[in-house]
PDB file of C-alpha atoms in Angstrom:
ATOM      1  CA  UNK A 297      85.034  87.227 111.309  1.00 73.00           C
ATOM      2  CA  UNK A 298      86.265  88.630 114.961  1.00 87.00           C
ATOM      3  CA  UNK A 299      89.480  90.829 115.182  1.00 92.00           C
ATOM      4  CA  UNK A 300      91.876  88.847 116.848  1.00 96.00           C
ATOM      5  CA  UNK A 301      92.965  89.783 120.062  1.00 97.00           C
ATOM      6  CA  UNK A 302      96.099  92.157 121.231  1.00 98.00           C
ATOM      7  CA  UNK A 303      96.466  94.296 124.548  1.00 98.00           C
ATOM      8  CA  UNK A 304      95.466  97.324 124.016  1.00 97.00           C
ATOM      9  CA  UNK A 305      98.824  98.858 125.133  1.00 97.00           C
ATOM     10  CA  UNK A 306     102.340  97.488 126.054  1.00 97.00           C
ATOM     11  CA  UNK A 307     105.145  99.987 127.766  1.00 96.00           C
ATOM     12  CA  UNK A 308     108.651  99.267 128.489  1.00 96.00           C
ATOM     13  CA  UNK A 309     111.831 101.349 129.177  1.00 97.00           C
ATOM     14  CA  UNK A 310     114.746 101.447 126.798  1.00 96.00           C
ATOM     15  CA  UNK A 311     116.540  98.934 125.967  1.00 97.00           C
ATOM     16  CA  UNK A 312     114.032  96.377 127.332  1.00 97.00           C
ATOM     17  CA  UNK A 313     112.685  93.773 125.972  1.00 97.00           C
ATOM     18  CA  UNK A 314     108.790  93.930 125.221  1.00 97.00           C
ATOM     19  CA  UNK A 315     106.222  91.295 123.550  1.00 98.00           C
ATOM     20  CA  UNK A 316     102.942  91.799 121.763  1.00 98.00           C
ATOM     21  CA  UNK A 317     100.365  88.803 122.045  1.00 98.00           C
ATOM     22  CA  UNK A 318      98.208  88.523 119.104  1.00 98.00           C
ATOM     23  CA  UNK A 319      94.716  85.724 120.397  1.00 98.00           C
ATOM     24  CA  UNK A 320      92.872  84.044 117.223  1.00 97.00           C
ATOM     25  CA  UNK A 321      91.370  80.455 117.032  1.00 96.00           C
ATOM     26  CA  UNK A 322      92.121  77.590 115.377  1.00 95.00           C
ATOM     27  CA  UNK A 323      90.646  78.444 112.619  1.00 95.00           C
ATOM     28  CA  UNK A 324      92.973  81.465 111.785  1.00 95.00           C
ATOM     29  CA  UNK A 325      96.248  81.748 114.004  1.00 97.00           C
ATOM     30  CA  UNK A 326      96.287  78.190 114.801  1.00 96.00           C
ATOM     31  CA  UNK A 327      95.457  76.869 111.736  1.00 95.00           C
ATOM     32  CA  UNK A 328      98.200  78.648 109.425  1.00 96.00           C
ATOM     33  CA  UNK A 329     101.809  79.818 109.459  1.00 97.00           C
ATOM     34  CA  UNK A 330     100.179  83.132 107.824  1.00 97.00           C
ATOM     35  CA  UNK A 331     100.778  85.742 110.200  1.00 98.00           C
ATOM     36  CA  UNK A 332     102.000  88.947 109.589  1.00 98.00           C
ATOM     37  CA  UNK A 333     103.066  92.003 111.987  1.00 98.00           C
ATOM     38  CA  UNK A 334     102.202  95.612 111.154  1.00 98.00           C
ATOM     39  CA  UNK A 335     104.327  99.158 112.488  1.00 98.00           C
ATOM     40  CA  UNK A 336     102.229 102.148 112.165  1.00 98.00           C
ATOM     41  CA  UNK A 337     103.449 105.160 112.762  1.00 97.00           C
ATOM     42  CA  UNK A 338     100.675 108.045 113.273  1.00 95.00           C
ATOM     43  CA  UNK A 339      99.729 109.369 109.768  1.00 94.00           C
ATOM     44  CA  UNK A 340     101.538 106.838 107.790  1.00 96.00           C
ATOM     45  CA  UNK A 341     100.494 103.594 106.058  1.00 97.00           C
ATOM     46  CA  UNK A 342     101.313 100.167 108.068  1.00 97.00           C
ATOM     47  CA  UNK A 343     104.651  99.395 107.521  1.00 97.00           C
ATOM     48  CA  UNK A 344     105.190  95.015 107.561  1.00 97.00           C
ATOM     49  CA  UNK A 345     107.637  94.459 110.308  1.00 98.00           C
ATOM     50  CA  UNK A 346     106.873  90.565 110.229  1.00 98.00           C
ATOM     51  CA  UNK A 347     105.406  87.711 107.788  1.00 98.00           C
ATOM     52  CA  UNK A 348     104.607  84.120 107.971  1.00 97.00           C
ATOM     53  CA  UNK A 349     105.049  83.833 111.392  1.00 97.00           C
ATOM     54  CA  UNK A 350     109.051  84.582 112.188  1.00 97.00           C
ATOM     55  CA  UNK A 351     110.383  85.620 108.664  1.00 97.00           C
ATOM     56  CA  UNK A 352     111.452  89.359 108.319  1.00 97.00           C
ATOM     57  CA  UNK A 353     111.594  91.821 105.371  1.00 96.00           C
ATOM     58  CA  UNK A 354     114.403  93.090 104.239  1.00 94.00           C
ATOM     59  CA  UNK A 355     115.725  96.405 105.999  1.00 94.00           C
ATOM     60  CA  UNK A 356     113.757  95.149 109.311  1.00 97.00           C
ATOM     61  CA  UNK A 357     115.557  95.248 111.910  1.00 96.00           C
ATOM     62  CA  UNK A 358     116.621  91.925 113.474  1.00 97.00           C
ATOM     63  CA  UNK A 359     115.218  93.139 117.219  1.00 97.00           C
ATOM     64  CA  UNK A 360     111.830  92.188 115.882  1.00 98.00           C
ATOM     65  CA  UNK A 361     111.123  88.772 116.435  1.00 97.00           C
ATOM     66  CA  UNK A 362     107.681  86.721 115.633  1.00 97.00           C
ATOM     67  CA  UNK A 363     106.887  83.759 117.035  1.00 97.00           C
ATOM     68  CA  UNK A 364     103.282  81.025 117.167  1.00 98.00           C
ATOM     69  CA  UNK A 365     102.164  78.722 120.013  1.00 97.00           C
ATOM     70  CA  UNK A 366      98.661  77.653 119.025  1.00 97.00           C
ATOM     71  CA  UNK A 367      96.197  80.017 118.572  1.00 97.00           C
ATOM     72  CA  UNK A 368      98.448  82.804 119.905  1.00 98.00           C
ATOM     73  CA  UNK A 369     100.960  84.421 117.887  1.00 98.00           C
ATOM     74  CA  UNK A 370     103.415  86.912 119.622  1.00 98.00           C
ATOM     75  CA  UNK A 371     106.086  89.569 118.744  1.00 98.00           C
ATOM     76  CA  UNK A 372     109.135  90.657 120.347  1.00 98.00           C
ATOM     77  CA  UNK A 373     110.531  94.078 120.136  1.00 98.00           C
ATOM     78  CA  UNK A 374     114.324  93.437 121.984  1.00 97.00           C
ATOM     79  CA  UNK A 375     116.387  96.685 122.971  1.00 97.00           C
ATOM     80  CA  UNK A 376     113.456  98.879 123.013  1.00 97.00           C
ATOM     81  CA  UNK A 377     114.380 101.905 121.312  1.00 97.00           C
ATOM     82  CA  UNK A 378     112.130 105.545 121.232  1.00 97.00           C
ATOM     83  CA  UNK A 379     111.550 104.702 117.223  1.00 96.00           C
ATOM     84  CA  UNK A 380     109.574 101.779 118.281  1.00 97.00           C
ATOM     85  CA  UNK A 381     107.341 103.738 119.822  1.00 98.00           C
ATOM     86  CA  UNK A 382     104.053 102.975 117.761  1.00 97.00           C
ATOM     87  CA  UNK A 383     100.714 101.424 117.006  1.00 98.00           C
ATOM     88  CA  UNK A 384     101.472  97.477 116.293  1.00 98.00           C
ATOM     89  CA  UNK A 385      98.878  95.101 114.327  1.00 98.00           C
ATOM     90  CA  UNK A 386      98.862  91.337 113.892  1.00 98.00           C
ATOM     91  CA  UNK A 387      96.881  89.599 110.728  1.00 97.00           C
ATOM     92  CA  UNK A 388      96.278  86.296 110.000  1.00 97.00           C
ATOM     93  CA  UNK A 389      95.170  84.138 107.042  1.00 95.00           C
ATOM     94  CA  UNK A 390      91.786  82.319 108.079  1.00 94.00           C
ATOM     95  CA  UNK A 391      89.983  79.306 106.770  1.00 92.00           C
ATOM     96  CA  UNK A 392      87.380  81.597 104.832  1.00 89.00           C
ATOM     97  CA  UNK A 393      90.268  82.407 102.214  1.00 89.00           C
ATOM     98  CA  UNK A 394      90.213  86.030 103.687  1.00 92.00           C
ATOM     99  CA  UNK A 395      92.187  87.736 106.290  1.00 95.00           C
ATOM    100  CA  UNK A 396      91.958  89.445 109.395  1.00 95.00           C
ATOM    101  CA  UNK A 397      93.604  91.941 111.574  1.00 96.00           C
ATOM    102  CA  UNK A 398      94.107  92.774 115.297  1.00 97.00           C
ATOM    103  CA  UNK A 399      92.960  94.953 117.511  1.00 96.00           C
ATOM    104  CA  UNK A 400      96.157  96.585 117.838  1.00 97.00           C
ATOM    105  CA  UNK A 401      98.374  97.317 120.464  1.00 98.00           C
ATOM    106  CA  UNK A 402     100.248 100.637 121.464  1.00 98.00           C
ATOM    107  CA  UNK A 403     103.547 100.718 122.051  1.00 98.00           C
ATOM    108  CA  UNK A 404     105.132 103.240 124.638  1.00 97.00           C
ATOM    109  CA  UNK A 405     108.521 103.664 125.517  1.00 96.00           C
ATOM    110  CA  UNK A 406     108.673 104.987 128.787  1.00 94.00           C
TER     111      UNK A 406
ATOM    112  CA  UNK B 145     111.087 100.557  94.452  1.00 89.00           C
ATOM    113  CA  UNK B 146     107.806  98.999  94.283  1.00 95.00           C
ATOM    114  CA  UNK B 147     104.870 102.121  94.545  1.00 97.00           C
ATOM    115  CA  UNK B 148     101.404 102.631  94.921  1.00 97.00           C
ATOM    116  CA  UNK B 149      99.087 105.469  94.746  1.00 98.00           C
ATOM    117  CA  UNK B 150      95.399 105.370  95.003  1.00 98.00           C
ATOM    118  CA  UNK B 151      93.251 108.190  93.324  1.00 97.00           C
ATOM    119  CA  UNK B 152      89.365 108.920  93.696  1.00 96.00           C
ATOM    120  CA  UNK B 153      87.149 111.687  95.452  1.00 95.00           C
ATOM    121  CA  UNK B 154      87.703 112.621  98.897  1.00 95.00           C
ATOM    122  CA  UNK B 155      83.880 112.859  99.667  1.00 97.00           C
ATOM    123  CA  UNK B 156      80.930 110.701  98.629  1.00 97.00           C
ATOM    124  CA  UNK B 157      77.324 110.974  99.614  1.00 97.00           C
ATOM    125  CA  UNK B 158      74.951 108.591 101.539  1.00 97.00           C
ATOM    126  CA  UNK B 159      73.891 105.491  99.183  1.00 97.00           C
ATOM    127  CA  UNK B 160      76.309 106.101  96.524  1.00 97.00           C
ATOM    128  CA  UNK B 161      79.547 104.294  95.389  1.00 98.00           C
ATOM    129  CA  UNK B 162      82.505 104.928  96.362  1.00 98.00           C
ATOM    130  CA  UNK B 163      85.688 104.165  93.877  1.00 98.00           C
ATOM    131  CA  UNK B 164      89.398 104.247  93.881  1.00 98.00           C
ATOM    132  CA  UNK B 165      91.822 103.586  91.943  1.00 98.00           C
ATOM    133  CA  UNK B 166      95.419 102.175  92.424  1.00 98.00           C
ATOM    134  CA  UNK B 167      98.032 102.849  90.299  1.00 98.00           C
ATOM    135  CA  UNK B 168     101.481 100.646  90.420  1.00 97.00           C
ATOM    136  CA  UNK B 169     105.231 102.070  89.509  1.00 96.00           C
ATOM    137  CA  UNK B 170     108.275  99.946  88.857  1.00 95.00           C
ATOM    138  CA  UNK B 171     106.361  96.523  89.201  1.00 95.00           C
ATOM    139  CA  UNK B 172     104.283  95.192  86.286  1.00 94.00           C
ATOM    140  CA  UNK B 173     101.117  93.545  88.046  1.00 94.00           C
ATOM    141  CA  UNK B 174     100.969  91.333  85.118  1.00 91.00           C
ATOM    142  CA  UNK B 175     104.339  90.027  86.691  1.00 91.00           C
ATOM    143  CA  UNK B 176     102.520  88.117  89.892  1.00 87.00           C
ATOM    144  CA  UNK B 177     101.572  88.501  93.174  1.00 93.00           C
ATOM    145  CA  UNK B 178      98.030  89.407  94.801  1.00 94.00           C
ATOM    146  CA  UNK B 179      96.600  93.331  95.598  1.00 96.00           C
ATOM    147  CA  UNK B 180      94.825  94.385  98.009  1.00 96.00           C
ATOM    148  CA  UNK B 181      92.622  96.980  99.681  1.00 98.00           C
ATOM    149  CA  UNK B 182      93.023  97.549 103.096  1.00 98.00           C
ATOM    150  CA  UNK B 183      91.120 100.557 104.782  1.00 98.00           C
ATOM    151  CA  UNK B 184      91.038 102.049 107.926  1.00 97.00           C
ATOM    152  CA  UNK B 185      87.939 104.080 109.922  1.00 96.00           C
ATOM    153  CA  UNK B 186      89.499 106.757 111.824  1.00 94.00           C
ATOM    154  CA  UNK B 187      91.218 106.085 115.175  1.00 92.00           C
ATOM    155  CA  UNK B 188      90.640 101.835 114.632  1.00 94.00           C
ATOM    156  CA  UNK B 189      92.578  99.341 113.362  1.00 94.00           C
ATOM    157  CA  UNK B 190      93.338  97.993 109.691  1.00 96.00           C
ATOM    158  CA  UNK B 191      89.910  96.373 108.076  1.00 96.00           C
ATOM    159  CA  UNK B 192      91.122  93.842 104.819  1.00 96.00           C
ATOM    160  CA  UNK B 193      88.462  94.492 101.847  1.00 97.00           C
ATOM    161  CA  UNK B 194      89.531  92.146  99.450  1.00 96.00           C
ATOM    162  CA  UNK B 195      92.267  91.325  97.005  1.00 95.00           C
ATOM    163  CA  UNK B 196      92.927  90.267  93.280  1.00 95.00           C
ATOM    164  CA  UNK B 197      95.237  88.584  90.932  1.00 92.00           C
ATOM    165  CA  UNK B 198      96.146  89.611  87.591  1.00 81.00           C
ATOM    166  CA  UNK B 199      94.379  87.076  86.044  1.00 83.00           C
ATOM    167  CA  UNK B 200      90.956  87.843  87.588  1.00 84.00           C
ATOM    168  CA  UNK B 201      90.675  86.195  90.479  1.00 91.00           C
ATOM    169  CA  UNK B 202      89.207  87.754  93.208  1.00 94.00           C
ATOM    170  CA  UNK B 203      88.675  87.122  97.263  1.00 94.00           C
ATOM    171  CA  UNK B 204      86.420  89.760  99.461  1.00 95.00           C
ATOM    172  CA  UNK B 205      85.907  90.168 103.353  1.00 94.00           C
ATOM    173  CA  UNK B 206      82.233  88.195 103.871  1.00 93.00           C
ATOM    174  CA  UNK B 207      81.156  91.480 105.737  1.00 93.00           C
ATOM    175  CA  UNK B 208      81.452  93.638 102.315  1.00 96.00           C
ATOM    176  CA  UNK B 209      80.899  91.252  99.996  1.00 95.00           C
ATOM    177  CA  UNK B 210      77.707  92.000  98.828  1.00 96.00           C
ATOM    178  CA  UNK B 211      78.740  95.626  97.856  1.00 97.00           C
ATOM    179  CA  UNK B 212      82.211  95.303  96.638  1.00 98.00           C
ATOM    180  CA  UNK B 213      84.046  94.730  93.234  1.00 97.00           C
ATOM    181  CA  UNK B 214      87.893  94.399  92.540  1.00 97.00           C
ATOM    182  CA  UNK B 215      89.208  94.970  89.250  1.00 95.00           C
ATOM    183  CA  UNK B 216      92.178  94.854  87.067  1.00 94.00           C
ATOM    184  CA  UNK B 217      93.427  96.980  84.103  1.00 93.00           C
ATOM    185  CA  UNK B 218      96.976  94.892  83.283  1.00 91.00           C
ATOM    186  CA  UNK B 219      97.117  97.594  80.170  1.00 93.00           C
ATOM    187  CA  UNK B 220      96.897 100.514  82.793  1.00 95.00           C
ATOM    188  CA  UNK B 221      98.868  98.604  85.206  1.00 95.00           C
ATOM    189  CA  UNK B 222      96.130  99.529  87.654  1.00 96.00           C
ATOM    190  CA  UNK B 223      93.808  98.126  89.953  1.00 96.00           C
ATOM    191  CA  UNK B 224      90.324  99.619  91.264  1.00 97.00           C
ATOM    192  CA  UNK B 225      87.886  99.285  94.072  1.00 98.00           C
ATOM    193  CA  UNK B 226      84.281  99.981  94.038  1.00 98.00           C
ATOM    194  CA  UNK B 227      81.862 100.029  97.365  1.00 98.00           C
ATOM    195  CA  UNK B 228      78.242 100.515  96.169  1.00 97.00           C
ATOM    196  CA  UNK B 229      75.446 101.450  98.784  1.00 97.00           C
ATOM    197  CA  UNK B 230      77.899 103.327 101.161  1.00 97.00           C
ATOM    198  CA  UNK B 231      77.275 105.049 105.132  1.00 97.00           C
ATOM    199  CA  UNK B 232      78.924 106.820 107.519  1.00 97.00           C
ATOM    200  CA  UNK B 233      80.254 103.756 108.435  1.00 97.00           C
ATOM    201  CA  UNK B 234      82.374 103.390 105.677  1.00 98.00           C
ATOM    202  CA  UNK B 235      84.340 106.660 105.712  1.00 98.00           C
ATOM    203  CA  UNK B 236      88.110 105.848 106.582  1.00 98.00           C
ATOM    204  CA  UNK B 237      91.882 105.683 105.246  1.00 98.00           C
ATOM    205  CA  UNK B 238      91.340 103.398 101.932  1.00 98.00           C
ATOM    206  CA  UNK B 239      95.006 101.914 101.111  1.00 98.00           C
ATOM    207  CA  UNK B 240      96.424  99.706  98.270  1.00 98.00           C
ATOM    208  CA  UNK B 241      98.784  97.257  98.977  1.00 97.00           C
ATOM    209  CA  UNK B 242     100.899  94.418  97.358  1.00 96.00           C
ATOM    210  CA  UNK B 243     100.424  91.252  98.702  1.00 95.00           C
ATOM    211  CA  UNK B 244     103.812  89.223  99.034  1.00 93.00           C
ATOM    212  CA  UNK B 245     102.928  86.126 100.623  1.00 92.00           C
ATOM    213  CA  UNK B 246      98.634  85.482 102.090  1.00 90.00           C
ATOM    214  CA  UNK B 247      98.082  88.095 104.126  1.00 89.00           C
ATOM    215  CA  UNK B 248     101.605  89.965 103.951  1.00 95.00           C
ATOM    216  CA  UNK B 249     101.270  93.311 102.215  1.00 96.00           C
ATOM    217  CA  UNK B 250     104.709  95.027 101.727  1.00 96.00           C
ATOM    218  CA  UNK B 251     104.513  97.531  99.868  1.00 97.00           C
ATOM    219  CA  UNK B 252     101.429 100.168 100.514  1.00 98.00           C
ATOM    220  CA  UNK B 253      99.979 103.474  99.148  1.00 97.00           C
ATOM    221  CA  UNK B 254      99.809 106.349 101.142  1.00 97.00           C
ATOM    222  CA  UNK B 255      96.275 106.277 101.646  1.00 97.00           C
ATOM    223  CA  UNK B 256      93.312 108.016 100.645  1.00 98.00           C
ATOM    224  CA  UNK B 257      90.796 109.294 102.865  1.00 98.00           C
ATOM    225  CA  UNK B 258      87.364 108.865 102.173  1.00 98.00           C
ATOM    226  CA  UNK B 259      84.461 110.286 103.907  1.00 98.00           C
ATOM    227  CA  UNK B 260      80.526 109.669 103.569  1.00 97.00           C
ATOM    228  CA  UNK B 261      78.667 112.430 103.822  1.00 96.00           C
ATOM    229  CA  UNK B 262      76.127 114.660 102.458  1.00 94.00           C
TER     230      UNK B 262
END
């Protein structure tokens, strides 16, 4: 099973408006409305930011946004702030029952 | 509060088994929902291992599944991981997690490190 695949890093200034894509196939991002989003901080355990697709947690804030168009999944960090500021992993459900993760993308606000 | 700690040795030699143990506060995993382990090499990204319900049931990443066993202790309110014939390769950040909806963990353990050495 392949990582799926993220940028390796995405900057923006604050207050922008950034996005995160997050490449799979059919078989895992396009097949399923499983896809979660992952905030790690260094030193700390992933924190879920996003799951099945667009829904949030409670406490997340609402400038994270997830989103699908076929095999890509993508999230949106709006009015970039310097908490953001972090590693940021995708994961999807796959065809195989299991799961897999992103390569991850680094956030940096500028 | 939902919590989860994981437990085991820090170091394990070349060809052994590695195991950890994850204990769960303020949720009964008798209640529902899957668990997970989730680990992490140094400086990479997340790797899933494998999960279980609290009836049994049990899914594992085809890479380890030849060396790897989820289990459940409802009585304990516990869960455990073992990883038989371990390398270098396998040293990392070994987490817990509970998984809310497939693939969604949302609430984690802090993490234990384990490295393979002699």
């Amino acid at each position: 099973q392949s990582a799926l695949t993220q940028p390796a890093s995405v900057s923006g200034s604050p207050g922008q408006s950034i996005t995160i894509s997050c490449t799979g196939t059919s078989s895992d991002v396009g097949g399923y409305n499983y896809v979660s989003w992952y905030q790690q901080h260094p030193g700390k355990a992933p924190k879920l930011m996003i799951y099945d697709v667009t829904k949030r947690p409670s406490g997340v804030s609402t400038r994270f946004y997830g989103s699908k168009s076929g095999n890509t999944a993508s999230l949106t960090i709006s009015g970039l702030q310097a908490e953001d500021e972090a590693d940021y992993y995708c994961s999807s459900y796959t065809s195989s029952s299991t799961y897999v993760f992103g390569t991850g993308a680094k956030v940096t606000v500028l | 509060q939902v919590q989860l700690q994981e437990s085991g040795p820090g170091l394990v030699k070349p060809s052994e088994t590695l195991s950890l143990t994850c204990s769960v506060s303020d949720y009964s995993i008798s209640s529902g929902y899957y668990w997970g382990w989730i680990r992490q090499p140094p400086g990479m990204g997340p790797e899933w291992i494998g999960n279980i319900y609290h009836g049994g049931s049990t899914y594992y990443s085809p890479s380890l599944k030849s060396r790897v066993a989820i289990s459940v202790d409802t009585s304990k309110n516990q869960f455990s991981l073992k990883l038989s014939s371990v390398t270098a390769a396998d040293t990392a950040v070994y987490y817990c997690a509970r998984e809310m909806t497939p693939g969604s963990f949302d609430y984690w353990g802090q993490g234990a490190l384990v490295t393979v050495s002699s």
